[in-house]
Amino acid sequence: MKTGITHLYIPGPTNVPEVVRQAMNVPMQDMRAADFGDLTLDLFRDMKKVFKTTTAEVMFFPGSGCSAWEAAITNTLNVGDTVLMARHGQFSTLWADMAERLGLNVITVDVAWGAGVPVAEFARILGADKADKIKAVFVTHNETATGVTSDVAAVRRVMDECFHNALLFVDGVSSVGSIDFRMDEWGVDLAVTGTQKGLMLPAGLGILGASQKAIAASKTCTSRRVFYDFKDMLAMNANGYFPHTPPTQLLHGMRKSLDRLLGEGLENVFARHARLAEGVRRGIAAWGLELCAESPSLYSNTVSAIKTGDIDAREVLRIAYTRYNTSFGSGLARLAGKVFRIGHLGDLNEGMTLTALSIAEASLAEAGVKIEFGSGVGAALAYYTEGRIPAAARIAAE
Ligand SMILES: *Cc1c(COP(=O)(O)O)cnc(C)c1O
């Protein structure tokens, strides 16, 4: 019999705030009713704010982040088109695999799992592509498998510098709503996210931002798609309806979660994630452990992947789960057993990251990693309370 709270520190699904769960507890309703657009049109408007776009359209497709990947590709690229992608973690690898299976000719640049998108290599390849043979450039903004955030603006800059006309696809599944994302400023043509990460909702919808350039491309695109066709979706969305039955509960939850994000203020949301993440990183450093991310400029504010050296990271996960009712993220694919991940995004506060660190300490120690108890928690506490402890009360480390 498990008592108390079950702790979820995985990078999605994230914790759903109680008020959001309550907001979803509504009766079924008529999705063709005259006033249905009162709910949905405002959701489209506010989701554009989260993407930071005034010019793109947003669409909600039943599915998850990966279905929005597929919708983005099949609406704008033709079978046989050449695209440029990097593989630097499990999510970027799966997206490249999908692109290949959908019939695209994928130029893949493989870099270390822990590196960011190889901007210089992209610049070289795009610069050499004088005939604009490359139709799209794909960027995984936040590689959730490795805890790496890449520089989307830098990719846009190199595309502009060589006057390249390719579409820019960005996977923002674990960044949108948690880490700054600027669709218009970065010239993102297809922005992909889902409901179960920064938006603090259950899984169930793939969310897509499509620029006017992407929508224009969809009008001549010959790839087969039916359920995910932009044309049907945009035609119905114009009046707040959908071409199929939408998950209305999820839409009511989204209303509440968008209210929370916009009420806190997006910049404050990003600052909170940065602060919580920095506390976690201080803790990890105090343990003497290393992140999978290669350098500080790549550190993700939504997830940290922590290397466990000679110790099997699966043991850490098993102990946390069985002894402490706590889920951390597992190491994916080639990182299985080598890292465990702490997801620190969504509806989170300092008490929660401190709990994560303390349970990680206990689990790491029991798995055989040499840990000084309290070291990570202490480092995070020192950071979170910085400048607030009166001189007379400062006893630590002096
Ligand atoms: C979670 C995630 C996905 C997959 O999303 P699903 O909703 O599971 O389909 C894709 N990309 C990134 C970066 C993710 O973090």
mmCIF file of N, CA and C and ligand atoms in Angstrom, residues 11-12 63-69 91-92 94-95 140-145 171-175 192-197 203-206 341, ligand 1:
data_model
loop_
_atom_site.group_PDB
_atom_site.id
_atom_site.type_symbol
_atom_site.label_atom_id
_atom_site.label_comp_id
_atom_site.label_asym_id
_atom_site.label_seq_id
_atom_site.Cartn_x
_atom_site.Cartn_y
_atom_site.Cartn_z
ATOM 1 N N PRO A 11 10.143 14.318 -17.719
ATOM 2 C CA PRO A 11 9.917 15.479 -18.599
ATOM 3 C C PRO A 11 8.690 15.297 -19.482
ATOM 4 N N GLY A 12 7.627 14.834 -18.923
ATOM 5 C CA GLY A 12 6.359 14.694 -19.623
ATOM 6 C C GLY A 12 5.899 13.260 -19.633
ATOM 7 N N GLY A 63 -3.940 13.509 -30.933
ATOM 8 C CA GLY A 63 -2.692 12.767 -31.083
ATOM 9 C C GLY A 63 -1.726 13.244 -30.018
ATOM 10 N N SER A 64 -0.464 13.245 -30.338
ATOM 11 C CA SER A 64 0.538 13.758 -29.396
ATOM 12 C C SER A 64 1.569 14.545 -30.178
ATOM 13 N N GLY A 65 2.680 14.865 -29.549
ATOM 14 C CA GLY A 65 3.717 15.634 -30.242
ATOM 15 C C GLY A 65 4.108 14.997 -31.566
ATOM 16 N N CYS A 66 4.260 13.688 -31.549
ATOM 17 C CA CYS A 66 4.706 12.998 -32.768
ATOM 18 C C CYS A 66 3.686 13.104 -33.901
ATOM 19 N N SER A 67 2.406 13.210 -33.565
ATOM 20 C CA SER A 67 1.434 13.360 -34.644
ATOM 21 C C SER A 67 1.559 14.750 -35.270
ATOM 22 N N ALA A 68 1.944 15.731 -34.467
ATOM 23 C CA ALA A 68 2.178 17.067 -35.040
ATOM 24 C C ALA A 68 3.437 17.060 -35.915
ATOM 25 N N TRP A 69 4.441 16.245 -35.548
ATOM 26 C CA TRP A 69 5.603 16.044 -36.446
ATOM 27 C C TRP A 69 5.104 15.601 -37.819
ATOM 28 N N PHE A 91 15.014 11.976 -29.487
ATOM 29 C CA PHE A 91 13.875 12.615 -30.147
ATOM 30 C C PHE A 91 14.238 13.100 -31.549
ATOM 31 N N SER A 92 15.415 13.709 -31.684
ATOM 32 C CA SER A 92 15.847 14.125 -33.023
ATOM 33 C C SER A 92 16.059 12.900 -33.905
ATOM 34 N N LEU A 94 14.365 10.022 -33.709
ATOM 35 C CA LEU A 94 13.053 9.501 -34.111
ATOM 36 C C LEU A 94 12.396 10.381 -35.173
ATOM 37 N N TRP A 95 12.622 11.673 -35.086
ATOM 38 C CA TRP A 95 12.033 12.580 -36.087
ATOM 39 C C TRP A 95 12.673 12.321 -37.452
ATOM 40 N N THR A 140 15.516 20.289 -33.326
ATOM 41 C CA THR A 140 14.895 19.905 -32.064
ATOM 42 C C THR A 140 15.352 20.926 -31.019
ATOM 43 N N HIS A 141 14.444 21.835 -30.687
ATOM 44 C CA HIS A 141 14.819 22.958 -29.829
ATOM 45 C C HIS A 141 15.369 22.469 -28.498
ATOM 46 N N ASN A 142 14.612 21.576 -27.859
ATOM 47 C CA ASN A 142 15.069 21.028 -26.575
ATOM 48 C C ASN A 142 15.098 19.509 -26.714
ATOM 49 N N GLU A 143 16.300 18.954 -26.786
ATOM 50 C CA GLU A 143 16.450 17.483 -26.929
ATOM 51 C C GLU A 143 16.257 16.889 -25.534
ATOM 52 N N THR A 144 15.078 16.335 -25.328
ATOM 53 C CA THR A 144 14.652 15.896 -24.006
ATOM 54 C C THR A 144 15.453 14.686 -23.513
ATOM 55 N N ALA A 145 16.014 13.926 -24.442
ATOM 56 C CA ALA A 145 16.782 12.740 -24.045
ATOM 57 C C ALA A 145 18.106 13.106 -23.385
ATOM 58 N N ASP A 171 10.930 21.376 -33.404
ATOM 59 C CA ASP A 171 10.274 20.584 -32.369
ATOM 60 C C ASP A 171 10.431 21.344 -31.054
ATOM 61 N N GLY A 172 9.301 21.860 -30.571
ATOM 62 C CA GLY A 172 9.311 22.575 -29.293
ATOM 63 C C GLY A 172 8.516 21.818 -28.235
ATOM 64 N N VAL A 173 8.467 20.485 -28.369
ATOM 65 C CA VAL A 173 7.576 19.720 -27.494
ATOM 66 C C VAL A 173 7.944 19.918 -26.016
ATOM 67 N N SER A 174 9.244 19.939 -25.717
ATOM 68 C CA SER A 174 9.622 20.116 -24.302
ATOM 69 C C SER A 174 10.192 21.504 -24.024
ATOM 70 N N SER A 175 9.889 22.465 -24.897
ATOM 71 C CA SER A 175 10.331 23.841 -24.631
ATOM 72 C C SER A 175 9.165 24.836 -24.623
ATOM 73 N N VAL A 192 6.175 22.694 -33.478
ATOM 74 C CA VAL A 192 5.471 21.505 -32.995
ATOM 75 C C VAL A 192 5.517 21.428 -31.477
ATOM 76 N N THR A 193 4.352 21.182 -30.868
ATOM 77 C CA THR A 193 4.376 20.844 -29.450
ATOM 78 C C THR A 193 3.206 19.914 -29.128
ATOM 79 N N GLY A 194 3.102 19.578 -27.851
ATOM 80 C CA GLY A 194 2.024 18.699 -27.406
ATOM 81 C C GLY A 194 1.450 19.252 -26.114
ATOM 82 N N THR A 195 0.425 18.585 -25.612
ATOM 83 C CA THR A 195 -0.252 19.136 -24.437
ATOM 84 C C THR A 195 0.404 18.758 -23.109
ATOM 85 N N GLN A 196 1.197 17.667 -23.075
ATOM 86 C CA GLN A 196 1.541 17.055 -21.785
ATOM 87 C C GLN A 196 2.873 17.488 -21.191
ATOM 88 N N LYS A 197 3.448 18.576 -21.691
ATOM 89 C CA LYS A 197 4.720 19.004 -21.114
ATOM 90 C C LYS A 197 4.555 20.401 -20.524
ATOM 91 N N ALA A 203 -1.756 14.111 -22.051
ATOM 92 C CA ALA A 203 -1.477 13.942 -23.477
ATOM 93 C C ALA A 203 -2.805 13.855 -24.221
ATOM 94 N N GLY A 204 -2.791 14.157 -25.501
ATOM 95 C CA GLY A 204 -4.022 14.008 -26.275
ATOM 96 C C GLY A 204 -4.103 14.886 -27.510
ATOM 97 N N LEU A 205 -3.337 15.969 -27.526
ATOM 98 C CA LEU A 205 -3.356 16.830 -28.706
ATOM 99 C C LEU A 205 -1.927 17.131 -29.154
ATOM 100 N N GLY A 206 -1.719 17.057 -30.461
ATOM 101 C CA GLY A 206 -0.512 17.595 -31.058
ATOM 102 C C GLY A 206 -0.827 19.023 -31.468
ATOM 103 N N ARG A 341 17.181 11.056 -15.655
ATOM 104 C CA ARG A 341 16.830 12.452 -15.923
ATOM 105 C C ARG A 341 15.887 12.998 -14.861
HETATM 106 C C1 LIG B 1 8.010 14.274 -25.632
HETATM 107 C C2 LIG B 1 8.701 14.686 -26.879
HETATM 108 C C3 LIG B 1 8.271 14.271 -28.137
HETATM 109 C C4 LIG B 1 7.212 13.242 -28.332
HETATM 110 O O1 LIG B 1 6.009 13.691 -28.033
HETATM 111 P P1 LIG B 1 4.772 12.695 -27.847
HETATM 112 O O2 LIG B 1 3.790 13.625 -27.309
HETATM 113 O O3 LIG B 1 5.214 11.628 -26.902
HETATM 114 O O4 LIG B 1 4.439 12.172 -29.183
HETATM 115 C C5 LIG B 1 8.884 14.783 -29.247
HETATM 116 N N1 LIG B 1 9.916 15.620 -29.145
HETATM 117 C C6 LIG B 1 10.403 16.015 -27.967
HETATM 118 C C7 LIG B 1 11.544 16.953 -27.916
HETATM 119 C C8 LIG B 1 9.801 15.563 -26.788
HETATM 120 O O5 LIG B 1 10.275 15.952 -25.601
#
